[in-house]
Amino acid sequence: MALKITVIGTGYLGATHAAAMAELGFEVLGLDVQPEKIEMLRRGEVPMYEPGLEELLRRHVAGIEGSTGRLRFTTSYEEAGAFGDVHFVCVNTPQKHGEYACDMSYVEAAFDALAPHLTRPALVVGKSTVPVGSAARLAQRLAAAAPAGADAELAWNPEFLREGFAVQDTLHPDRIVAGVTSERAEALLREVYATPIAAGSPFIVMDYPTAELVKTSANSFLATKISFINAMAEVCEAADGDVVKLAEAIGHDERIGRKFLRAGIGFGGGCLPKDIRAFMARAGELGADQALTFLREVDSINMRRRGHMVELARDAVGGSFLGKRVAVLGATFKPDSDDVRDSPALNVAGQIHLQGGQVTVYDPKGMTNAERVFPTLGYAESALEAVRGAHVVLHLTEWREFRELDPAVLGEVVAERSVLDGRNALDPELWRKAGWLYRALGRPRS
Ligand SMILES: NC(=O)c1ccc[n+]([C@@H]2O[C@H](COP(=O)([O-])OP(=O)(O)OC[C@H]3O[C@@H](n4cnc5c(N)ncnc54)[C@H](O)[C@@H]3O)[C@@H](O)[C@H]2O)c1
């Protein structure tokens, strides 16, 4: 009999995972504690913006005309326990308020709610990003609370999807990490991932702590690479160098590589910032804090970029934001997403607003979320409307739409032709030719 799968927590990760599992041919039941999210998913609507996800979902959600009917949604743990052979836990693991550590309360609540309903052999698979040591603890908690006892097993299978590419990354993962303690758990995971494994995705088996560490160390490496090039941008600015040329030149070295070397206002989102902080906090608890002190520097270089962008904008408008109009292009933490969690763009917009600037934000997909987080900022329906009357234009999220803007057209409606490229993604020549003063982080002034 084919395995039946539940996905607990249907946010960015879980909704994508549930749809992908249905695409792979499994019967899937998605569960969330937010009834309105479940209602949307039942109608085949995705509660967030992720390219290709709505189409994938609608191909499988039961009740939608022409769908396979393999994907259903519920808020009932009892139903999930009765339904599933394999339960993926995809709930959020945010930063604790006022601390660096990870807030594990959502994961613990999910395990505690599921366990009493595990009356027959089942594999619970943790996908959330958690501090090392969590899986071992949760495995014991699960076996103690589940009526099936030791037959309710745990595996840890961290997720590496990138928002904006989530569907592709979930269906064709570049690697599958399986933290297991038994051959049965490994065999079940191999069965779940049989299609991507057959298509060539490496399947790497390891113990729990290593699986947990793979995720946090991968994120730490990526954060370090971004902060490295941003540190080089700071030096370039001081020495009149050009960080874009520098990145191009060092990126040709295969050991370094070109990716993630675009200097700008730094990383944000619901993962990298909180994951490196939780990693530092956990290393401290383990007595290994010295090993990760460099991440403190990675974090502070990153946060410094936001402040630096605000300073550049203030300089550009003559030293004070009072009475000045500032257009902000971009609100999400990256393009092709509506996610504004810890978004550098919104952070910069918020700081300028607090310093008296009249800020107008436009983002192709992030407006609703941005207005929820920062209701006091101004919002416009288009890039052209956002820049109308602006004394400076800030390019803060590298959406394709912004790269394709015509600087001549925008130049007609602004108060001053002054643009600051916080992502080093616009074409300086194009903007300068259209009469704009173009400045970017880590690049010469002209
Ligand atoms: N978003 C990403 O790109 C990404 C990538 C890899 C890993 N992760 C990790 O995956 C996890 C989830 O991230 P996300 O971005 O999907 O978060 P999210 O906030 O978008 O989604 C979490 C979902 O879990 C639900 N939830 C909370 N408590 C629950 C409970 N007790 N029972 C059932 N549902 C519950 C929430 O209502 C929400 O819908 C995090 O640990 C994150 O670090 C995320």
PDB file of N, CA, C and O in Angstrom, residues 53-83:
ATOM      1  N   LEU A  53       3.343  27.726  -7.226  1.00  0.00           N
ATOM      2  CA  LEU A  53       2.750  26.914  -6.153  1.00  0.00           C
ATOM      3  C   LEU A  53       1.235  26.773  -6.320  1.00  0.00           C
ATOM      4  O   LEU A  53       0.689  25.689  -6.106  1.00  0.00           O
ATOM      5  N   GLU A  54       0.582  27.864  -6.708  1.00  0.00           N
ATOM      6  CA  GLU A  54      -0.875  27.774  -6.826  1.00  0.00           C
ATOM      7  C   GLU A  54      -1.276  26.734  -7.896  1.00  0.00           C
ATOM      8  O   GLU A  54      -2.162  25.920  -7.672  1.00  0.00           O
ATOM      9  N   GLU A  55      -0.563  26.738  -9.013  1.00  0.00           N
ATOM     10  CA  GLU A  55      -0.861  25.776 -10.083  1.00  0.00           C
ATOM     11  C   GLU A  55      -0.665  24.345  -9.563  1.00  0.00           C
ATOM     12  O   GLU A  55      -1.498  23.469  -9.801  1.00  0.00           O
ATOM     13  N   LEU A  56       0.442  24.137  -8.853  1.00  0.00           N
ATOM     14  CA  LEU A  56       0.744  22.794  -8.330  1.00  0.00           C
ATOM     15  C   LEU A  56      -0.346  22.354  -7.353  1.00  0.00           C
ATOM     16  O   LEU A  56      -0.840  21.225  -7.399  1.00  0.00           O
ATOM     17  N   LEU A  57      -0.720  23.279  -6.481  1.00  0.00           N
ATOM     18  CA  LEU A  57      -1.735  22.985  -5.475  1.00  0.00           C
ATOM     19  C   LEU A  57      -3.065  22.617  -6.147  1.00  0.00           C
ATOM     20  O   LEU A  57      -3.689  21.610  -5.815  1.00  0.00           O
ATOM     21  N   ARG A  58      -3.457  23.440  -7.096  1.00  0.00           N
ATOM     22  CA  ARG A  58      -4.764  23.248  -7.743  1.00  0.00           C
ATOM     23  C   ARG A  58      -4.817  21.951  -8.555  1.00  0.00           C
ATOM     24  O   ARG A  58      -5.885  21.415  -8.798  1.00  0.00           O
ATOM     25  N   ARG A  59      -3.633  21.469  -8.923  1.00  0.00           N
ATOM     26  CA  ARG A  59      -3.596  20.198  -9.649  1.00  0.00           C
ATOM     27  C   ARG A  59      -3.995  19.027  -8.747  1.00  0.00           C
ATOM     28  O   ARG A  59      -4.352  17.958  -9.219  1.00  0.00           O
ATOM     29  N   HIS A  60      -3.908  19.229  -7.426  1.00  0.00           N
ATOM     30  CA  HIS A  60      -4.106  18.089  -6.533  1.00  0.00           C
ATOM     31  C   HIS A  60      -5.168  18.264  -5.456  1.00  0.00           C
ATOM     32  O   HIS A  60      -5.603  17.272  -4.870  1.00  0.00           O
ATOM     33  N   VAL A  61      -5.582  19.499  -5.159  1.00  0.00           N
ATOM     34  CA  VAL A  61      -6.515  19.694  -4.031  1.00  0.00           C
ATOM     35  C   VAL A  61      -7.877  19.068  -4.349  1.00  0.00           C
ATOM     36  O   VAL A  61      -8.470  19.337  -5.397  1.00  0.00           O
ATOM     37  N   ALA A  62      -8.354  18.247  -3.415  1.00  0.00           N
ATOM     38  CA  ALA A  62      -9.636  17.564  -3.595  1.00  0.00           C
ATOM     39  C   ALA A  62     -10.748  18.587  -3.756  1.00  0.00           C
ATOM     40  O   ALA A  62     -10.750  19.621  -3.087  1.00  0.00           O
ATOM     41  N   GLY A  63     -11.671  18.310  -4.668  1.00  0.00           N
ATOM     42  CA  GLY A  63     -12.819  19.197  -4.849  1.00  0.00           C
ATOM     43  C   GLY A  63     -12.621  20.209  -5.952  1.00  0.00           C
ATOM     44  O   GLY A  63     -13.570  20.879  -6.358  1.00  0.00           O
ATOM     45  N   ILE A  64     -11.375  20.341  -6.446  1.00  0.00           N
ATOM     46  CA  ILE A  64     -11.141  21.280  -7.549  1.00  0.00           C
ATOM     47  C   ILE A  64     -11.259  20.518  -8.865  1.00  0.00           C
ATOM     48  O   ILE A  64     -10.686  19.426  -8.999  1.00  0.00           O
ATOM     49  N   GLU A  65     -12.010  21.096  -9.768  1.00  0.00           N
ATOM     50  CA  GLU A  65     -12.299  20.402 -11.026  1.00  0.00           C
ATOM     51  C   GLU A  65     -11.004  19.986 -11.742  1.00  0.00           C
ATOM     52  O   GLU A  65     -10.092  20.799 -11.898  1.00  0.00           O
ATOM     53  N   GLY A  66     -10.963  18.741 -12.127  1.00  0.00           N
ATOM     54  CA  GLY A  66      -9.816  18.255 -12.885  1.00  0.00           C
ATOM     55  C   GLY A  66      -8.618  17.879 -12.025  1.00  0.00           C
ATOM     56  O   GLY A  66      -7.585  17.450 -12.542  1.00  0.00           O
ATOM     57  N   SER A  67      -8.728  18.042 -10.683  1.00  0.00           N
ATOM     58  CA  SER A  67      -7.566  17.729  -9.829  1.00  0.00           C
ATOM     59  C   SER A  67      -7.496  16.224  -9.558  1.00  0.00           C
ATOM     60  O   SER A  67      -8.471  15.499  -9.754  1.00  0.00           O
ATOM     61  N   THR A  68      -6.326  15.781  -9.075  1.00  0.00           N
ATOM     62  CA  THR A  68      -6.172  14.359  -8.740  1.00  0.00           C
ATOM     63  C   THR A  68      -6.910  14.025  -7.451  1.00  0.00           C
ATOM     64  O   THR A  68      -7.132  12.855  -7.149  1.00  0.00           O
ATOM     65  N   GLY A  69      -7.212  15.072  -6.637  1.00  0.00           N
ATOM     66  CA  GLY A  69      -7.912  14.851  -5.371  1.00  0.00           C
ATOM     67  C   GLY A  69      -7.020  14.235  -4.298  1.00  0.00           C
ATOM     68  O   GLY A  69      -7.486  13.829  -3.244  1.00  0.00           O
ATOM     69  N   ARG A  70      -5.709  14.186  -4.568  1.00  0.00           N
ATOM     70  CA  ARG A  70      -4.808  13.524  -3.602  1.00  0.00           C
ATOM     71  C   ARG A  70      -4.478  14.386  -2.390  1.00  0.00           C
ATOM     72  O   ARG A  70      -3.905  13.900  -1.422  1.00  0.00           O
ATOM     73  N   LEU A  71      -4.795  15.692  -2.454  1.00  0.00           N
ATOM     74  CA  LEU A  71      -4.374  16.601  -1.381  1.00  0.00           C
ATOM     75  C   LEU A  71      -5.588  17.181  -0.659  1.00  0.00           C
ATOM     76  O   LEU A  71      -6.462  17.790  -1.270  1.00  0.00           O
ATOM     77  N   ARG A  72      -5.620  16.971   0.669  1.00  0.00           N
ATOM     78  CA  ARG A  72      -6.713  17.535   1.489  1.00  0.00           C
ATOM     79  C   ARG A  72      -6.113  18.283   2.671  1.00  0.00           C
ATOM     80  O   ARG A  72      -4.937  18.130   2.979  1.00  0.00           O
ATOM     81  N   PHE A  73      -6.955  19.063   3.339  1.00  0.00           N
ATOM     82  CA  PHE A  73      -6.466  19.863   4.473  1.00  0.00           C
ATOM     83  C   PHE A  73      -7.403  19.729   5.656  1.00  0.00           C
ATOM     84  O   PHE A  73      -8.601  19.517   5.492  1.00  0.00           O
ATOM     85  N   THR A  74      -6.832  19.877   6.859  1.00  0.00           N
ATOM     86  CA  THR A  74      -7.616  19.739   8.087  1.00  0.00           C
ATOM     87  C   THR A  74      -7.016  20.597   9.201  1.00  0.00           C
ATOM     88  O   THR A  74      -5.866  21.050   9.083  1.00  0.00           O
ATOM     89  N   THR A  75      -7.787  20.783  10.267  1.00  0.00           N
ATOM     90  CA  THR A  75      -7.223  21.381  11.486  1.00  0.00           C
ATOM     91  C   THR A  75      -7.215  20.325  12.603  1.00  0.00           C
ATOM     92  O   THR A  75      -6.891  20.650  13.745  1.00  0.00           O
ATOM     93  N   SER A  76      -7.564  19.091  12.275  1.00  0.00           N
ATOM     94  CA  SER A  76      -7.737  18.060  13.308  1.00  0.00           C
ATOM     95  C   SER A  76      -6.525  17.130  13.416  1.00  0.00           C
ATOM     96  O   SER A  76      -6.196  16.399  12.474  1.00  0.00           O
ATOM     97  N   TYR A  77      -5.886  17.158  14.589  1.00  0.00           N
ATOM     98  CA  TYR A  77      -4.760  16.242  14.820  1.00  0.00           C
ATOM     99  C   TYR A  77      -5.231  14.795  14.875  1.00  0.00           C
ATOM    100  O   TYR A  77      -4.507  13.873  14.500  1.00  0.00           O
ATOM    101  N   GLU A  78      -6.469  14.608  15.349  1.00  0.00           N
ATOM    102  CA  GLU A  78      -6.999  13.252  15.426  1.00  0.00           C
ATOM    103  C   GLU A  78      -7.073  12.643  14.017  1.00  0.00           C
ATOM    104  O   GLU A  78      -6.640  11.509  13.786  1.00  0.00           O
ATOM    105  N   GLU A  79      -7.571  13.456  13.091  1.00  0.00           N
ATOM    106  CA  GLU A  79      -7.673  13.000  11.698  1.00  0.00           C
ATOM    107  C   GLU A  79      -6.274  12.730  11.121  1.00  0.00           C
ATOM    108  O   GLU A  79      -6.053  11.728  10.436  1.00  0.00           O
ATOM    109  N   ALA A  80      -5.334  13.623  11.435  1.00  0.00           N
ATOM    110  CA  ALA A  80      -3.969  13.464  10.910  1.00  0.00           C
ATOM    111  C   ALA A  80      -3.335  12.176  11.440  1.00  0.00           C
ATOM    112  O   ALA A  80      -2.710  11.413  10.691  1.00  0.00           O
ATOM    113  N   GLY A  81      -3.513  11.935  12.737  1.00  0.00           N
ATOM    114  CA  GLY A  81      -2.929  10.738  13.354  1.00  0.00           C
ATOM    115  C   GLY A  81      -3.486   9.467  12.729  1.00  0.00           C
ATOM    116  O   GLY A  81      -2.756   8.511  12.457  1.00  0.00           O
ATOM    117  N   ALA A  82      -4.806   9.471  12.489  1.00  0.00           N
ATOM    118  CA  ALA A  82      -5.449   8.282  11.921  1.00  0.00           C
ATOM    119  C   ALA A  82      -5.037   8.078  10.463  1.00  0.00           C
ATOM    120  O   ALA A  82      -4.920   6.955   9.983  1.00  0.00           O
ATOM    121  N   PHE A  83      -4.753   9.191   9.760  1.00  0.00           N
ATOM    122  CA  PHE A  83      -4.508   9.137   8.315  1.00  0.00           C
ATOM    123  C   PHE A  83      -3.081   8.710   7.958  1.00  0.00           C
ATOM    124  O   PHE A  83      -2.861   7.882   7.074  1.00  0.00           O
TER     125      PHE A  83
END
